[in-house]
Amino acid sequence: MDTVTRIPMTIGGATVASDEVIEVVNPATEAVWAEAPAASKSSVDNAFTAAAEAAPSWGRDETARRKAVAAVADVMTRNIDELADLLTAEAGKTVSDSKLEIQGAAAWFSYFADLDVPWRESIDPGRVTGVRRPLGVVAAITPWNFPLALAAWKLAPALRAGNTVVLKPSPYTPMATLRLGQLLQDVFPAGVLNVVSGGDEVGVAMTVHPLTAKVSFTGSVEAGKAVAAAVAPDLKRLTLELGGNDPAIVLGDADVAATAEGLFAGGFYHNGQVCGAVKRVYVPERLYGPLAAELARIADSKVVGDTRDSSTQLGPVQNVNQYERVRGLLSDALKDGAQVAAGGQRVGERGYFLRPTILTDAHAGQAIVDEEQFGPVLPLIPYVDLADAIRQANDTHFGLGASVWGPNRDQLEEVALEIESGTVYFNGHALNYGPHVPFGGRKWSGIGSENGLDGLKSFTHLQVLYGDVAV
Ligand code: NAD
């Protein structure tokens, strides 16, 4: 019996299959459980043509936009079980984490549906008026770690602002996004939201397509740079949300138990496969032993395994390449003198499982410290001098997030303002993101930011009208 799941694309309001497919692997079992269409060049063209044709009327009807964007939240909520099953099978999340992601995505749509947008603003009363206009067709490209949530970060503001969208999920995790596209076929007029799937080459075709007005891209630094180069000849608008190598700086008077709890949560949620996860921890020498021991205790207490079992806390690494990469970074660090305080081993015979790993005696110069590991291994780096820890934290091309840990708010802020990152958290890391809170990176971690009114404005241009125009 053929049990492979297949879900078609959504183009111009209709379902579209493809002769070519990409296989989707369940990282918990290593089995191919689904096939997604590999969009042909003509499918990509059709999606952009449909989006361009739908754009003028969609851009004019603010009432319809508000209603449809709100309806997405309802559709996601009503279909949460089915979407969570797909997400769990493709992304390796526990079922409860998949549901959390879907609830979060729904909250983004509700927020942007309700947002009071100043479409018109008086710049010079009676003489100059600014009007927020949509850009046109947005190419939205997402990675594999939060397929639905990161799609929501793009779709909700782009659609509410009056743009139409062609969305492409990662080839590792296309299924939940394809299903969402199908579920929304009755919510949006044909062509307003198109969902195509395929490999990186489909993403490339979207970034260079002549009908693309803006690319909203979330993914790796390497691909982000390629996207920036691809859009340059046509000066398309661009938002990039890229990788991070977030440092956590623990101050000398931090509470060891609470800090360890918070660091573990911020470093190992979804196995550390979070752009804004803690990826390296700077610890004063006096606290180094106790903090490492407490983190190791927490790591050893976690249940790793079957994502469908409600007692499981951590599932597998999402794909085999990532799994091999993280294990390679770990083994290189061990050869260079780092020590495993907890974890380090594979779990079971099948699936890309790795126990949450605390690495001590780590230092700059090891790839696990200098690069983005994006997996369940957290290096602890001892420091003597706080200024030197801050220097090391900044000695990177990344600049997404950072955190500072200690009891004194003034001192936390003093350190925070020295750190070159888009976000700094106090006594936590990657804390409950909200649709109203701007999120973006400095340096190679990104260009622009998402969320909130500013995020929505990045999907518009301000047209300036001169003359005696009433606001
Ligand atoms: P990736 O860059 O390999 O792929 C992301 C998406 O881009 C996929 O859909 C892929 O098919 C597509 N793509 C790849 N090359 C492309 C190209 N040249 N042109 C157009 N599209 C292309 O990233 P990934 O491995 O899927 O995701 C992990 C990375 O994403 C990590 O570095 C992580 O930190 C980053 N990330 C960043 C954020 C953020 O908000 N800053 C959020 C989540 C993930």
Coordinates of C-alpha atoms and ligand atoms in Angstrom, one line a residue:
M1 CA 0.0 0.0 0.0
D2 CA 1.3 3.4 -0.9
T3 CA 1.4 5.5 2.3
V4 CA 3.5 8.4 1.0
T5 CA 1.8 11.7 1.7
R6 CA 1.5 14.1 -1.3
I7 CA 0.2 17.7 -1.1
P8 CA 0.1 19.9 -4.2
M9 CA 1.0 23.5 -4.6
T10 CA -1.4 26.4 -4.6
I11 CA -1.1 28.7 -7.7
G12 CA -3.7 31.2 -8.8
G13 CA -6.2 29.7 -6.3
A14 CA -5.9 26.2 -7.7
T15 CA -4.0 23.1 -6.7
V16 CA -1.1 22.3 -9.0
A17 CA 1.0 19.1 -8.9
S18 CA 4.3 18.5 -10.6
D19 CA 6.0 15.7 -12.6
E20 CA 9.1 16.2 -10.5
V21 CA 9.0 15.7 -6.8
I22 CA 11.3 16.1 -3.8
E23 CA 11.3 13.4 -1.1
V24 CA 10.7 14.5 2.5
V25 CA 12.4 12.5 5.2
N26 CA 11.0 12.1 8.8
P27 CA 14.1 12.9 10.9
A28 CA 12.9 10.7 13.7
T29 CA 12.7 7.5 11.5
E30 CA 14.9 8.4 8.5
A31 CA 12.0 7.2 6.3
V32 CA 10.7 9.0 3.2
W33 CA 7.2 9.7 4.3
A34 CA 6.1 12.4 1.9
E35 CA 6.7 13.9 -1.6
A36 CA 6.4 17.5 -2.4
P37 CA 6.1 19.0 -5.9
A38 CA 9.4 20.3 -7.3
A39 CA 8.1 23.4 -9.1
S40 CA 9.0 23.8 -12.7
K41 CA 10.1 27.1 -14.2
S42 CA 6.6 27.5 -15.7
S43 CA 4.9 26.8 -12.4
V44 CA 7.0 29.6 -10.8
D45 CA 6.1 31.9 -13.7
N46 CA 2.4 31.1 -13.3
A47 CA 2.6 31.8 -9.6
F48 CA 4.1 35.2 -10.2
T49 CA 1.7 36.0 -13.0
A50 CA -1.3 35.1 -10.8
A51 CA 0.1 37.2 -8.0
A52 CA 0.7 40.2 -10.2
E53 CA -2.8 39.9 -11.7
A54 CA -4.4 39.7 -8.2
A55 CA -2.4 42.6 -6.8
P56 CA -4.3 45.7 -8.0
S57 CA -7.7 44.8 -6.6
W58 CA -6.3 43.3 -3.4
G59 CA -4.3 46.4 -2.8
R60 CA -7.4 48.5 -3.0
D61 CA -9.7 46.5 -0.6
E62 CA -8.5 47.1 2.9
T63 CA -11.7 45.7 4.4
A64 CA -11.3 42.4 2.6
R65 CA -7.6 42.2 3.6
R66 CA -8.4 42.7 7.2
K67 CA -11.1 40.1 7.2
A68 CA -9.0 37.5 5.2
V69 CA -5.9 37.9 7.4
A70 CA -8.0 37.4 10.5
A71 CA -9.6 34.3 8.9
V72 CA -6.2 32.7 8.5
A73 CA -5.9 32.5 12.3
D74 CA -9.2 30.7 12.5
V75 CA -8.2 28.3 9.8
M76 CA -5.0 27.5 11.5
T77 CA -6.7 27.0 14.9
R78 CA -9.4 24.8 13.4
N79 CA -6.8 22.6 11.6
I80 CA -4.2 22.6 14.3
D81 CA -4.1 18.8 14.8
E82 CA -3.6 18.0 11.1
L83 CA -1.0 20.8 10.7
A84 CA 0.8 19.7 13.8
D85 CA 1.0 16.1 12.6
L86 CA 2.6 17.3 9.4
L87 CA 5.0 19.6 11.2
T88 CA 6.1 16.9 13.6
A89 CA 6.7 14.4 10.8
E90 CA 8.8 16.8 8.7
A91 CA 10.5 19.1 11.3
G92 CA 11.1 16.6 14.1
K93 CA 9.3 18.7 16.7
T94 CA 7.3 17.2 19.5
V95 CA 3.6 17.4 18.9
S96 CA 3.3 20.0 21.7
D97 CA 6.0 22.2 20.1
S98 CA 4.3 21.9 16.7
K99 CA 1.1 23.1 18.3
L100 CA 2.9 25.9 20.0
E101 CA 4.3 27.0 16.6
I102 CA 0.9 26.9 15.0
Q103 CA -0.7 28.9 17.8
G104 CA 2.1 31.4 17.5
A105 CA 1.6 31.7 13.8
A106 CA -2.1 32.2 14.3
A107 CA -1.4 35.0 16.8
W108 CA 0.7 36.8 14.2
F109 CA -2.3 36.8 11.7
S110 CA -4.6 38.0 14.5
Y111 CA -2.2 40.8 15.4
F112 CA -1.8 42.1 11.9
A113 CA -5.5 41.8 11.1
D114 CA -6.2 44.0 14.1
L115 CA -3.3 46.4 13.7
D116 CA -4.2 50.0 13.3
V117 CA -2.2 51.1 10.3
P118 CA -1.8 54.8 9.5
W119 CA -2.3 54.4 5.7
R120 CA -2.3 58.2 5.3
E121 CA -0.2 60.7 7.2
S122 CA -0.2 64.4 7.1
I123 CA 3.4 65.5 6.5
D124 CA 2.8 69.2 5.9
P125 CA -0.9 69.8 6.8
G126 CA -3.0 71.0 3.9
R127 CA 0.0 70.7 1.5
V128 CA 1.8 67.3 1.7
T129 CA 0.3 63.9 2.5
G130 CA 2.0 60.6 2.7
V131 CA 0.1 57.5 1.6
R132 CA 1.3 53.9 2.3
R133 CA 1.1 51.9 -0.8
P134 CA 1.8 48.1 -1.3
L135 CA 4.9 47.1 -3.2
G136 CA 3.3 44.5 -5.4
V137 CA 4.4 40.8 -5.5
V138 CA 6.4 39.6 -2.5
A139 CA 8.6 36.5 -2.8
A140 CA 8.7 34.9 0.7
I141 CA 11.3 32.2 1.4
T142 CA 11.5 30.3 4.6
P143 CA 13.9 27.8 6.3
W144 CA 13.2 24.5 8.0
N145 CA 13.3 25.3 11.7
F146 CA 9.9 27.1 12.0
P147 CA 8.1 26.6 8.7
L148 CA 4.7 27.9 9.7
A149 CA 5.7 30.6 12.2
L150 CA 8.3 32.2 9.9
A151 CA 5.8 32.1 7.0
A152 CA 3.3 33.9 9.3
W153 CA 6.0 36.6 10.1
K154 CA 6.0 37.4 6.3
L155 CA 2.5 36.6 5.1
A156 CA 0.5 38.5 7.8
P157 CA 2.2 41.9 7.4
A158 CA 2.8 41.5 3.6
L159 CA -0.9 40.6 2.9
R160 CA -2.4 43.1 5.3
A161 CA -0.3 45.8 3.6
G162 CA -1.9 44.9 0.3
N163 CA 0.8 42.9 -1.4
T164 CA 0.3 39.5 -3.0
V165 CA 2.7 36.7 -2.2
V166 CA 4.5 33.7 -3.6
L167 CA 5.7 31.6 -0.7
K168 CA 8.3 28.8 -0.8
P169 CA 9.1 26.6 2.2
S170 CA 12.4 24.7 2.7
P171 CA 12.7 21.5 0.7
Y172 CA 13.3 19.7 4.1
T173 CA 9.9 20.9 5.5
P174 CA 7.5 21.8 2.7
M175 CA 4.4 19.8 3.8
A176 CA 2.7 21.8 6.5
T177 CA 3.2 25.0 4.4
L178 CA 1.7 23.3 1.3
R179 CA -1.3 22.2 3.3
L180 CA -1.8 25.7 4.7
G181 CA -1.8 27.0 1.1
Q182 CA -4.6 24.5 0.3
L183 CA -6.6 25.3 3.4
L184 CA -6.4 29.0 2.5
Q185 CA -7.6 28.7 -1.1
D186 CA -11.1 29.8 -0.1
V187 CA -9.9 32.5 2.2
F188 CA -8.0 34.7 -0.3
P189 CA -9.0 35.7 -3.9
A190 CA -7.2 33.6 -6.5
G191 CA -3.5 34.6 -6.9
V192 CA -3.2 36.6 -3.6
L193 CA -1.4 33.7 -1.9
N194 CA 0.6 31.2 -3.9
V195 CA 2.6 28.4 -2.3
V196 CA 5.3 26.7 -4.4
S197 CA 7.8 24.1 -3.3
G198 CA 11.1 22.8 -4.5
G199 CA 14.8 23.0 -4.0
D200 CA 17.0 26.1 -3.6
E201 CA 16.8 26.6 -7.4
V202 CA 13.1 27.5 -7.0
G203 CA 14.2 30.1 -4.4
V204 CA 16.7 31.5 -6.9
A205 CA 14.1 31.7 -9.7
M206 CA 11.8 33.7 -7.3
T207 CA 14.5 36.2 -6.4
V208 CA 15.3 37.0 -10.0
H209 CA 11.8 36.9 -11.3
P210 CA 10.9 40.2 -13.1
L211 CA 7.5 40.4 -11.3
T212 CA 9.1 40.2 -7.8
A213 CA 8.9 43.6 -6.1
K214 CA 10.4 42.5 -2.8
V215 CA 12.1 39.4 -1.4
S216 CA 11.6 38.6 2.3
F217 CA 14.1 35.9 3.1
T218 CA 14.8 33.9 6.2
G219 CA 17.7 31.4 6.2
S220 CA 21.5 31.1 6.3
V221 CA 24.0 33.9 5.8
E222 CA 25.4 32.2 2.8
A223 CA 22.1 32.0 1.0
G224 CA 21.2 35.5 2.2
K225 CA 24.2 36.9 0.5
A226 CA 23.3 35.1 -2.7
V227 CA 19.8 36.6 -2.5
A228 CA 21.2 40.1 -2.0
A229 CA 23.4 39.7 -5.0
A230 CA 20.5 38.2 -7.1
V231 CA 18.1 41.1 -6.4
A232 CA 20.7 43.9 -6.9
P233 CA 20.5 44.2 -10.7
D234 CA 16.8 45.0 -10.4
L235 CA 17.0 46.9 -7.1
K236 CA 14.2 44.8 -5.6
R237 CA 13.3 45.5 -2.0
L238 CA 14.8 43.1 0.5
T239 CA 14.5 42.0 4.1
L240 CA 17.0 39.4 5.3
E241 CA 16.7 37.4 8.5
L242 CA 19.8 35.3 8.7
G243 CA 21.9 33.2 11.0
G244 CA 23.1 34.0 14.5
N245 CA 25.8 33.0 16.9
D246 CA 24.3 34.5 20.0
P247 CA 26.6 35.0 23.0
A248 CA 25.3 34.8 26.6
I249 CA 27.5 36.7 29.1
V250 CA 27.1 35.6 32.7
L251 CA 28.1 38.2 35.2
G252 CA 29.9 37.4 38.4
D253 CA 26.9 37.8 40.7
A254 CA 24.5 35.8 38.7
D255 CA 22.4 33.1 40.4
V256 CA 23.8 29.8 39.2
A257 CA 20.6 27.6 39.4
A258 CA 18.3 30.2 37.7
T259 CA 20.9 31.1 35.1
A260 CA 21.5 27.4 34.2
E261 CA 17.7 26.9 33.8
G262 CA 17.4 29.9 31.5
L263 CA 20.5 29.1 29.5
F264 CA 19.3 25.6 28.9
A265 CA 15.9 26.8 27.8
G266 CA 17.4 29.4 25.5
G267 CA 20.1 27.1 24.1
F268 CA 18.2 23.8 23.6
Y269 CA 14.6 24.7 22.5
H270 CA 14.1 22.7 19.3
N271 CA 17.6 21.3 19.8
G272 CA 19.2 24.7 19.4
Q273 CA 17.9 24.9 15.9
V274 CA 16.7 28.4 16.4
C275 CA 18.3 31.5 14.8
G276 CA 18.1 33.3 18.1
A277 CA 19.2 30.5 20.4
V278 CA 22.1 30.9 22.8
K279 CA 25.1 29.4 20.9
R280 CA 28.1 30.2 23.2
V281 CA 28.2 31.1 26.9
Y282 CA 30.9 33.3 28.5
V283 CA 31.2 32.4 32.2
P284 CA 33.3 34.1 34.9
E285 CA 36.0 31.6 36.2
R286 CA 34.5 31.6 39.8
L287 CA 31.1 30.4 38.5
Y288 CA 32.4 28.1 35.7
G289 CA 32.5 24.8 37.6
P290 CA 29.1 25.2 39.4
L291 CA 27.3 26.5 36.3
A292 CA 28.7 23.7 34.1
A293 CA 27.6 21.1 36.6
E294 CA 24.1 22.5 36.9
L295 CA 23.7 22.7 33.1
A296 CA 25.0 19.1 32.8
R297 CA 22.5 18.0 35.5
I298 CA 19.6 19.7 33.5
A299 CA 20.8 18.2 30.2
D300 CA 21.1 14.7 31.7
S301 CA 17.5 15.0 33.0
K302 CA 15.9 15.5 29.5
V303 CA 14.0 12.9 27.7
V304 CA 15.1 12.6 24.0
G305 CA 13.2 10.4 21.6
D306 CA 10.0 9.7 19.8
T307 CA 8.4 13.0 18.9
R308 CA 4.9 11.5 19.2
D309 CA 5.4 10.4 22.8
S310 CA 4.0 13.0 25.2
S311 CA 6.9 12.5 27.7
T312 CA 9.5 13.4 25.0
Q313 CA 11.2 16.8 25.6
L314 CA 13.6 16.8 22.6
G315 CA 13.3 15.2 19.2
P316 CA 15.9 14.6 16.5
V317 CA 18.1 17.1 14.7
Q318 CA 16.1 18.1 11.6
N319 CA 18.1 16.6 8.8
V320 CA 21.1 14.4 8.1
N321 CA 23.4 17.2 6.8
Q322 CA 22.8 19.2 9.9
Y323 CA 23.3 16.2 12.1
E324 CA 26.6 15.3 10.6
R325 CA 27.7 18.9 10.7
V326 CA 26.9 19.3 14.4
R327 CA 28.6 16.0 15.2
G328 CA 31.7 17.1 13.2
L329 CA 31.9 20.4 15.1
L330 CA 31.6 18.5 18.4
S331 CA 34.3 16.0 17.5
D332 CA 36.7 18.7 16.2
A333 CA 36.3 20.6 19.5
L334 CA 37.0 17.4 21.5
K335 CA 40.1 16.8 19.5
D336 CA 41.1 20.4 20.4
G337 CA 40.8 19.8 24.2
A338 CA 37.1 20.6 24.9
Q339 CA 35.4 18.2 27.3
V340 CA 31.9 16.8 27.4
A341 CA 30.1 17.6 30.7
A342 CA 26.8 16.0 29.5
G343 CA 25.5 14.3 26.4
G344 CA 27.7 13.8 23.4
Q345 CA 26.1 10.5 22.3
R346 CA 23.8 9.5 19.6
V347 CA 20.4 8.1 20.8
G348 CA 19.1 4.9 19.2
E349 CA 19.9 3.3 15.9
R350 CA 17.6 5.3 13.7
G351 CA 16.8 9.0 13.5
Y352 CA 19.1 11.9 13.9
F353 CA 19.1 12.0 17.7
L354 CA 21.8 13.5 19.8
R355 CA 21.6 14.0 23.5
P356 CA 21.8 17.6 24.6
T357 CA 25.5 18.3 25.0
I358 CA 27.3 20.7 27.4
L359 CA 30.8 21.4 26.3
T360 CA 33.4 22.8 28.7
D361 CA 37.0 24.1 28.1
A362 CA 35.8 25.6 24.9
H363 CA 37.5 28.7 23.4
A364 CA 37.7 31.1 20.5
G365 CA 39.3 29.4 17.5
Q366 CA 37.2 26.3 17.8
A367 CA 34.5 26.2 15.0
I368 CA 31.8 25.3 17.6
V369 CA 32.5 28.7 19.2
D370 CA 33.2 30.8 16.1
E371 CA 30.4 29.5 13.8
E372 CA 26.7 28.9 14.1
Q373 CA 26.3 25.3 15.3
F374 CA 22.5 25.3 15.1
G375 CA 22.2 22.1 17.1
P376 CA 22.1 20.6 20.6
V377 CA 25.7 21.4 21.7
L378 CA 26.4 24.4 23.9
P379 CA 30.0 25.5 24.5
L380 CA 31.0 27.2 27.8
I381 CA 33.9 29.6 27.6
P382 CA 35.6 30.8 30.8
Y383 CA 36.6 34.5 31.2
V384 CA 38.5 36.5 33.8
D385 CA 37.9 40.0 32.6
L386 CA 34.3 41.2 31.6
A387 CA 35.7 43.6 29.0
D388 CA 37.4 40.7 27.3
A389 CA 34.2 38.6 27.4
I390 CA 32.4 41.5 25.7
R391 CA 35.2 41.8 23.1
Q392 CA 34.9 38.1 22.4
A393 CA 31.1 38.3 22.1
N394 CA 31.5 41.0 19.5
D395 CA 34.4 39.4 17.6
T396 CA 32.1 37.8 15.0
H397 CA 30.3 38.6 11.8
F398 CA 27.0 37.6 13.4
G399 CA 24.8 40.1 15.3
L400 CA 21.4 38.6 15.8
G401 CA 20.9 38.4 19.6
A402 CA 22.8 38.2 22.9
S403 CA 21.9 37.9 26.6
V404 CA 23.3 39.1 29.9
W405 CA 22.7 37.4 33.2
G406 CA 22.9 38.9 36.7
P407 CA 20.8 40.7 39.3
N408 CA 21.6 44.3 38.7
R409 CA 19.4 45.9 35.9
D410 CA 21.8 48.9 35.5
Q411 CA 24.8 46.7 35.0
L412 CA 22.9 44.4 32.6
E413 CA 22.0 47.4 30.5
E414 CA 25.5 48.8 30.6
V415 CA 26.8 45.5 29.2
A416 CA 23.9 45.2 26.7
L417 CA 24.7 48.6 25.1
E418 CA 28.3 47.3 24.4
I419 CA 27.0 44.3 22.5
E420 CA 26.7 44.6 18.7
S421 CA 23.4 42.7 18.2
G422 CA 19.8 43.4 17.1
T423 CA 18.4 42.1 20.5
V424 CA 19.7 41.7 24.0
Y425 CA 17.8 39.7 26.6
F426 CA 18.3 40.0 30.3
N427 CA 18.2 36.8 32.4
G428 CA 16.7 34.7 29.6
H429 CA 17.3 34.2 25.9
A430 CA 15.0 34.0 22.9
L431 CA 12.2 35.0 25.2
N432 CA 8.6 34.8 24.0
Y433 CA 8.7 36.7 20.8
G434 CA 5.7 38.8 20.0
P435 CA 4.2 40.0 16.7
H436 CA 4.5 43.6 18.1
V437 CA 8.2 43.3 18.9
P438 CA 10.7 44.2 16.1
F439 CA 13.2 41.4 15.3
G440 CA 16.3 41.7 13.2
G441 CA 20.0 41.3 13.0
R442 CA 23.1 43.5 12.7
K443 CA 26.1 42.7 10.6
W444 CA 25.8 39.4 8.7
S445 CA 22.7 38.4 10.7
G446 CA 20.4 40.5 8.5
I447 CA 19.1 43.6 6.9
G448 CA 15.9 45.3 8.1
S449 CA 13.6 43.8 10.7
E450 CA 10.3 42.0 10.9
N451 CA 7.2 42.4 13.1
G452 CA 5.2 45.4 14.5
L453 CA 4.2 48.4 12.5
D454 CA 7.7 48.9 11.2
G455 CA 7.7 45.4 9.9
L456 CA 4.5 46.0 8.0
K457 CA 5.8 49.3 6.7
S458 CA 8.8 47.4 5.2
F459 CA 6.2 45.9 2.8
T460 CA 5.0 49.3 1.6
H461 CA 6.4 52.5 0.1
L462 CA 5.4 55.9 1.2
Q463 CA 4.0 57.8 -1.7
V464 CA 4.1 61.5 -1.2
L465 CA 1.3 63.6 -2.6
Y466 CA 1.8 67.3 -2.9
G467 CA -1.0 69.8 -3.2
D468 CA -4.1 70.8 -1.2
V469 CA -5.0 67.3 -0.1
A470 CA -7.1 66.7 3.0
V471 CA -5.9 63.8 5.3
Ligands
NAD1 P1 19.0 28.0 3.9 O1 19.6 29.3 3.7 O2 19.8 26.8 3.4 O3 17.6 27.9 3.2 C1 16.5 28.7 3.5 C2 15.6 28.8 2.4 O4 16.2 29.5 1.3 C3 15.1 27.5 1.8 O5 13.8 27.6 1.4 C4 16.0 27.3 0.6 O6 15.5 26.4 -0.4 C5 16.2 28.7 0.1 N1 17.4 29.0 -0.6 C6 18.6 28.5 -0.5 N2 19.5 29.1 -1.3 C7 18.8 30.1 -2.0 C8 19.2 31.1 -2.9 N3 20.4 31.2 -3.4 N4 18.2 31.9 -3.3 C9 17.0 31.8 -2.9 N5 16.5 30.9 -2.0 C10 17.5 30.0 -1.5 O7 18.8 27.9 5.4 P2 18.2 26.7 6.3 O8 19.3 25.7 6.5 O9 16.9 26.2 5.8 O10 17.9 27.4 7.7 C11 18.8 27.5 8.7 C12 19.4 28.9 8.7 O11 18.3 29.9 8.8 C13 20.2 29.2 10.0 O12 21.4 29.9 9.6 C14 19.3 30.0 10.9 O13 20.0 30.8 11.8 C15 18.6 30.8 9.9 N6 17.4 31.4 10.4 C16 17.3 32.8 10.7 C17 16.2 33.3 11.3 C18 16.1 34.8 11.5 O14 15.0 35.3 11.7 N7 17.2 35.5 11.6 C19 15.1 32.5 11.6 C20 15.2 31.1 11.4 C21 16.4 30.6 10.8

